[in-house]
Amino acid sequence: MLPHVNITKLFPAAYEAQVAADKAAEEAAVTAGLDPLLVELVKVRASQLNGCAFCLRMHTRDALEKGETTDRLALVAAWWESQYFTPQEQAALALAERITRIGDEHTAPAPQIDIEGALDEKQISAVALLTIVINTWNRMAIASHYPVAP
């Protein structure tokens, strides 16, 4: 079990640096022409893999506010098994999974998705940045025991 300390309150400069990284990743997504719903799907999927309830609740709500459907959100955890996601979304989700699971990539076979055929270099870079940032947020929220109550 992780100690019950809120690292983002105890070290606010680290929190502010993470906010700046988040803003830069969001700007990269806009510059790369990524759909805002795709951005939220990436954040939801990484948060699912990391088990971050705080970020899952936040980004599920954000996705719904931006027009995402409950059906698609319900299927993000098994996106490769459905026909709900475009080739670009599938590529972004596959990339997000590979980055999130970077430490165990050699043991967990990833779905065979043509990432470079569906995303250009800017989009790949933007998805990578978004994934790195949400993974950091997940870890900060989990390590700090951010409350998630109804």
PDB file of C-alpha atoms in Angstrom:
ATOM      1  CA  MET A   1       0.000   0.000   0.000  1.00  0.00           C
ATOM      2  CA  LEU A   2       1.223   3.478  -0.819  1.00  0.00           C
ATOM      3  CA  PRO A   3       1.712   5.964   2.039  1.00  0.00           C
ATOM      4  CA  HIS A   4      -1.099   8.498   2.456  1.00  0.00           C
ATOM      5  CA  VAL A   5       0.613  11.722   1.437  1.00  0.00           C
ATOM      6  CA  ASN A   6      -0.541  14.248  -1.116  1.00  0.00           C
ATOM      7  CA  ILE A   7       2.580  14.897  -3.173  1.00  0.00           C
ATOM      8  CA  THR A   8       0.927  17.583  -5.269  1.00  0.00           C
ATOM      9  CA  LYS A   9       0.071  19.654  -2.186  1.00  0.00           C
ATOM     10  CA  LEU A  10       3.433  19.109  -0.517  1.00  0.00           C
ATOM     11  CA  PHE A  11       5.352  20.011  -3.685  1.00  0.00           C
ATOM     12  CA  PRO A  12       3.216  22.519  -5.592  1.00  0.00           C
ATOM     13  CA  ALA A  13       6.006  23.334  -8.068  1.00  0.00           C
ATOM     14  CA  ALA A  14       5.870  19.753  -9.329  1.00  0.00           C
ATOM     15  CA  TYR A  15       2.095  20.074  -9.693  1.00  0.00           C
ATOM     16  CA  GLU A  16       2.462  23.332 -11.631  1.00  0.00           C
ATOM     17  CA  ALA A  17       5.070  21.726 -13.909  1.00  0.00           C
ATOM     18  CA  GLN A  18       2.612  18.914 -14.609  1.00  0.00           C
ATOM     19  CA  VAL A  19      -0.119  21.452 -15.409  1.00  0.00           C
ATOM     20  CA  ALA A  20       2.279  23.092 -17.901  1.00  0.00           C
ATOM     21  CA  ALA A  21       3.084  19.701 -19.476  1.00  0.00           C
ATOM     22  CA  ASP A  22      -0.642  18.981 -19.737  1.00  0.00           C
ATOM     23  CA  LYS A  23      -1.248  22.301 -21.472  1.00  0.00           C
ATOM     24  CA  ALA A  24       1.615  21.650 -23.920  1.00  0.00           C
ATOM     25  CA  ALA A  25       0.241  18.189 -24.742  1.00  0.00           C
ATOM     26  CA  GLU A  26      -3.245  19.621 -25.325  1.00  0.00           C
ATOM     27  CA  GLU A  27      -1.774  22.287 -27.622  1.00  0.00           C
ATOM     28  CA  ALA A  28       0.132  19.576 -29.527  1.00  0.00           C
ATOM     29  CA  ALA A  29      -3.125  17.658 -29.982  1.00  0.00           C
ATOM     30  CA  VAL A  30      -4.827  20.745 -31.422  1.00  0.00           C
ATOM     31  CA  THR A  31      -1.845  21.528 -33.673  1.00  0.00           C
ATOM     32  CA  ALA A  32      -1.838  17.931 -34.922  1.00  0.00           C
ATOM     33  CA  GLY A  33      -5.547  18.143 -35.716  1.00  0.00           C
ATOM     34  CA  LEU A  34      -6.650  15.452 -33.275  1.00  0.00           C
ATOM     35  CA  ASP A  35     -10.365  15.261 -32.522  1.00  0.00           C
ATOM     36  CA  PRO A  36     -11.106  16.292 -28.909  1.00  0.00           C
ATOM     37  CA  LEU A  37     -13.016  13.018 -28.436  1.00  0.00           C
ATOM     38  CA  LEU A  38      -9.943  11.018 -29.487  1.00  0.00           C
ATOM     39  CA  VAL A  39      -7.924  12.963 -26.909  1.00  0.00           C
ATOM     40  CA  GLU A  40     -10.380  11.983 -24.174  1.00  0.00           C
ATOM     41  CA  LEU A  41     -10.435   8.337 -25.337  1.00  0.00           C
ATOM     42  CA  VAL A  42      -6.636   8.207 -24.975  1.00  0.00           C
ATOM     43  CA  LYS A  43      -6.869   9.632 -21.453  1.00  0.00           C
ATOM     44  CA  VAL A  44      -9.650   7.241 -20.481  1.00  0.00           C
ATOM     45  CA  ARG A  45      -7.821   4.175 -21.823  1.00  0.00           C
ATOM     46  CA  ALA A  46      -4.520   4.985 -20.104  1.00  0.00           C
ATOM     47  CA  SER A  47      -6.402   5.697 -16.870  1.00  0.00           C
ATOM     48  CA  GLN A  48      -8.190   2.345 -17.167  1.00  0.00           C
ATOM     49  CA  LEU A  49      -4.892   0.520 -17.588  1.00  0.00           C
ATOM     50  CA  ASN A  50      -3.407   2.346 -14.609  1.00  0.00           C
ATOM     51  CA  GLY A  51      -6.490   1.909 -12.426  1.00  0.00           C
ATOM     52  CA  CYS A  52      -6.827   5.622 -11.710  1.00  0.00           C
ATOM     53  CA  ALA A  53     -10.401   6.198 -10.525  1.00  0.00           C
ATOM     54  CA  PHE A  54      -9.928   9.955 -10.159  1.00  0.00           C
ATOM     55  CA  CYS A  55      -8.793  10.442 -13.774  1.00  0.00           C
ATOM     56  CA  LEU A  56     -11.322   7.936 -15.121  1.00  0.00           C
ATOM     57  CA  ARG A  57     -14.197   9.845 -13.567  1.00  0.00           C
ATOM     58  CA  MET A  58     -12.837  13.193 -14.765  1.00  0.00           C
ATOM     59  CA  HIS A  59     -12.121  12.187 -18.363  1.00  0.00           C
ATOM     60  CA  THR A  60     -15.299  10.155 -18.743  1.00  0.00           C
ATOM     61  CA  ARG A  61     -17.254  13.248 -17.736  1.00  0.00           C
ATOM     62  CA  ASP A  62     -15.130  15.426 -20.040  1.00  0.00           C
ATOM     63  CA  ALA A  63     -15.754  13.042 -22.942  1.00  0.00           C
ATOM     64  CA  LEU A  64     -19.500  13.040 -22.329  1.00  0.00           C
ATOM     65  CA  GLU A  65     -19.535  16.856 -22.186  1.00  0.00           C
ATOM     66  CA  LYS A  66     -17.725  16.942 -25.556  1.00  0.00           C
ATOM     67  CA  GLY A  67     -20.346  14.663 -27.119  1.00  0.00           C
ATOM     68  CA  GLU A  68     -18.947  11.166 -26.647  1.00  0.00           C
ATOM     69  CA  THR A  69     -21.511   8.372 -26.393  1.00  0.00           C
ATOM     70  CA  THR A  70     -21.970   6.055 -23.457  1.00  0.00           C
ATOM     71  CA  ASP A  71     -21.734   3.044 -25.798  1.00  0.00           C
ATOM     72  CA  ARG A  72     -18.268   4.010 -27.001  1.00  0.00           C
ATOM     73  CA  LEU A  73     -17.073   4.841 -23.481  1.00  0.00           C
ATOM     74  CA  ALA A  74     -18.333   1.465 -22.273  1.00  0.00           C
ATOM     75  CA  LEU A  75     -16.268  -0.248 -24.979  1.00  0.00           C
ATOM     76  CA  VAL A  76     -12.971   1.625 -24.636  1.00  0.00           C
ATOM     77  CA  ALA A  77     -11.608  -1.189 -22.449  1.00  0.00           C
ATOM     78  CA  ALA A  78     -12.124  -3.616 -25.363  1.00  0.00           C
ATOM     79  CA  TRP A  79     -11.862  -1.206 -28.292  1.00  0.00           C
ATOM     80  CA  TRP A  80     -10.246  -3.785 -30.618  1.00  0.00           C
ATOM     81  CA  GLU A  81     -13.261  -6.098 -30.229  1.00  0.00           C
ATOM     82  CA  SER A  82     -15.778  -3.583 -31.564  1.00  0.00           C
ATOM     83  CA  GLN A  83     -16.460  -1.652 -34.715  1.00  0.00           C
ATOM     84  CA  TYR A  84     -17.153   1.573 -32.804  1.00  0.00           C
ATOM     85  CA  PHE A  85     -13.758   3.165 -33.342  1.00  0.00           C
ATOM     86  CA  THR A  86     -12.258   4.656 -36.490  1.00  0.00           C
ATOM     87  CA  PRO A  87      -8.855   3.513 -37.777  1.00  0.00           C
ATOM     88  CA  GLN A  88      -7.344   6.728 -36.408  1.00  0.00           C
ATOM     89  CA  GLU A  89      -8.879   6.163 -32.977  1.00  0.00           C
ATOM     90  CA  GLN A  90      -7.727   2.526 -32.992  1.00  0.00           C
ATOM     91  CA  ALA A  91      -4.192   3.633 -33.829  1.00  0.00           C
ATOM     92  CA  ALA A  92      -4.228   6.244 -31.061  1.00  0.00           C
ATOM     93  CA  LEU A  93      -5.578   3.738 -28.528  1.00  0.00           C
ATOM     94  CA  ALA A  94      -3.011   1.117 -29.572  1.00  0.00           C
ATOM     95  CA  LEU A  95      -0.208   3.670 -29.218  1.00  0.00           C
ATOM     96  CA  ALA A  96      -1.530   4.819 -25.833  1.00  0.00           C
ATOM     97  CA  GLU A  97      -1.589   1.212 -24.629  1.00  0.00           C
ATOM     98  CA  ARG A  98       1.949   0.553 -25.850  1.00  0.00           C
ATOM     99  CA  ILE A  99       3.289   3.642 -24.098  1.00  0.00           C
ATOM    100  CA  THR A 100       1.323   2.974 -20.901  1.00  0.00           C
ATOM    101  CA  ARG A 101       2.549  -0.637 -20.836  1.00  0.00           C
ATOM    102  CA  ILE A 102       6.058   0.228 -21.985  1.00  0.00           C
ATOM    103  CA  GLY A 103       7.599  -1.708 -19.115  1.00  0.00           C
ATOM    104  CA  ASP A 104       5.896  -4.969 -20.025  1.00  0.00           C
ATOM    105  CA  GLU A 105       5.601  -4.560 -23.805  1.00  0.00           C
ATOM    106  CA  HIS A 106       7.732  -7.654 -24.319  1.00  0.00           C
ATOM    107  CA  THR A 107       5.267  -9.879 -22.427  1.00  0.00           C
ATOM    108  CA  ALA A 108       1.908  -8.404 -23.422  1.00  0.00           C
ATOM    109  CA  PRO A 109       1.168  -8.774 -27.136  1.00  0.00           C
ATOM    110  CA  ALA A 110      -0.383  -5.608 -28.514  1.00  0.00           C
ATOM    111  CA  PRO A 111      -3.174  -5.630 -31.083  1.00  0.00           C
ATOM    112  CA  GLN A 112      -1.724  -5.424 -34.583  1.00  0.00           C
ATOM    113  CA  ILE A 113      -2.746  -1.936 -35.657  1.00  0.00           C
ATOM    114  CA  ASP A 114      -1.078   0.081 -38.424  1.00  0.00           C
ATOM    115  CA  ILE A 115      -0.380   3.175 -36.344  1.00  0.00           C
ATOM    116  CA  GLU A 116       1.739   4.915 -38.981  1.00  0.00           C
ATOM    117  CA  GLY A 117      -0.890   4.233 -41.632  1.00  0.00           C
ATOM    118  CA  ALA A 118      -3.602   5.942 -39.581  1.00  0.00           C
ATOM    119  CA  LEU A 119      -1.699   8.785 -37.884  1.00  0.00           C
ATOM    120  CA  ASP A 120       0.887  11.172 -39.279  1.00  0.00           C
ATOM    121  CA  GLU A 121       4.100  12.072 -37.415  1.00  0.00           C
ATOM    122  CA  LYS A 122       2.571  15.079 -35.634  1.00  0.00           C
ATOM    123  CA  GLN A 123      -0.439  13.042 -34.565  1.00  0.00           C
ATOM    124  CA  ILE A 124       1.753  10.180 -33.319  1.00  0.00           C
ATOM    125  CA  SER A 125       3.843  12.677 -31.358  1.00  0.00           C
ATOM    126  CA  ALA A 126       0.745  14.380 -29.927  1.00  0.00           C
ATOM    127  CA  VAL A 127      -0.802  11.062 -28.846  1.00  0.00           C
ATOM    128  CA  ALA A 128       2.508  10.062 -27.275  1.00  0.00           C
ATOM    129  CA  LEU A 129       2.662  13.337 -25.330  1.00  0.00           C
ATOM    130  CA  LEU A 130      -0.962  13.039 -24.217  1.00  0.00           C
ATOM    131  CA  THR A 131      -0.311   9.492 -23.033  1.00  0.00           C
ATOM    132  CA  ILE A 132       2.860  10.402 -21.158  1.00  0.00           C
ATOM    133  CA  VAL A 133       1.078  13.287 -19.434  1.00  0.00           C
ATOM    134  CA  ILE A 134      -2.010  11.281 -18.435  1.00  0.00           C
ATOM    135  CA  ASN A 135       0.219   8.478 -17.149  1.00  0.00           C
ATOM    136  CA  THR A 136       1.970  11.040 -14.943  1.00  0.00           C
ATOM    137  CA  TRP A 137      -1.374  12.437 -13.748  1.00  0.00           C
ATOM    138  CA  ASN A 138      -2.553   8.878 -12.995  1.00  0.00           C
ATOM    139  CA  ARG A 139       0.513   8.216 -10.921  1.00  0.00           C
ATOM    140  CA  MET A 140       0.239  11.523  -9.066  1.00  0.00           C
ATOM    141  CA  ALA A 141      -3.451  10.923  -8.302  1.00  0.00           C
ATOM    142  CA  ILE A 142      -2.945   7.313  -7.206  1.00  0.00           C
ATOM    143  CA  ALA A 143       0.175   8.056  -5.159  1.00  0.00           C
ATOM    144  CA  SER A 144      -1.560  11.012  -3.508  1.00  0.00           C
ATOM    145  CA  HIS A 145      -4.792   9.076  -2.881  1.00  0.00           C
ATOM    146  CA  TYR A 146      -6.981  11.676  -4.577  1.00  0.00           C
ATOM    147  CA  PRO A 147     -10.496  11.107  -3.216  1.00  0.00           C
ATOM    148  CA  VAL A 148     -13.151   9.692  -5.506  1.00  0.00           C
ATOM    149  CA  ALA A 149     -16.519   9.735  -3.785  1.00  0.00           C
ATOM    150  CA  PRO A 150     -20.029   9.779  -5.248  1.00  0.00           C
TER     151      PRO A 150
END
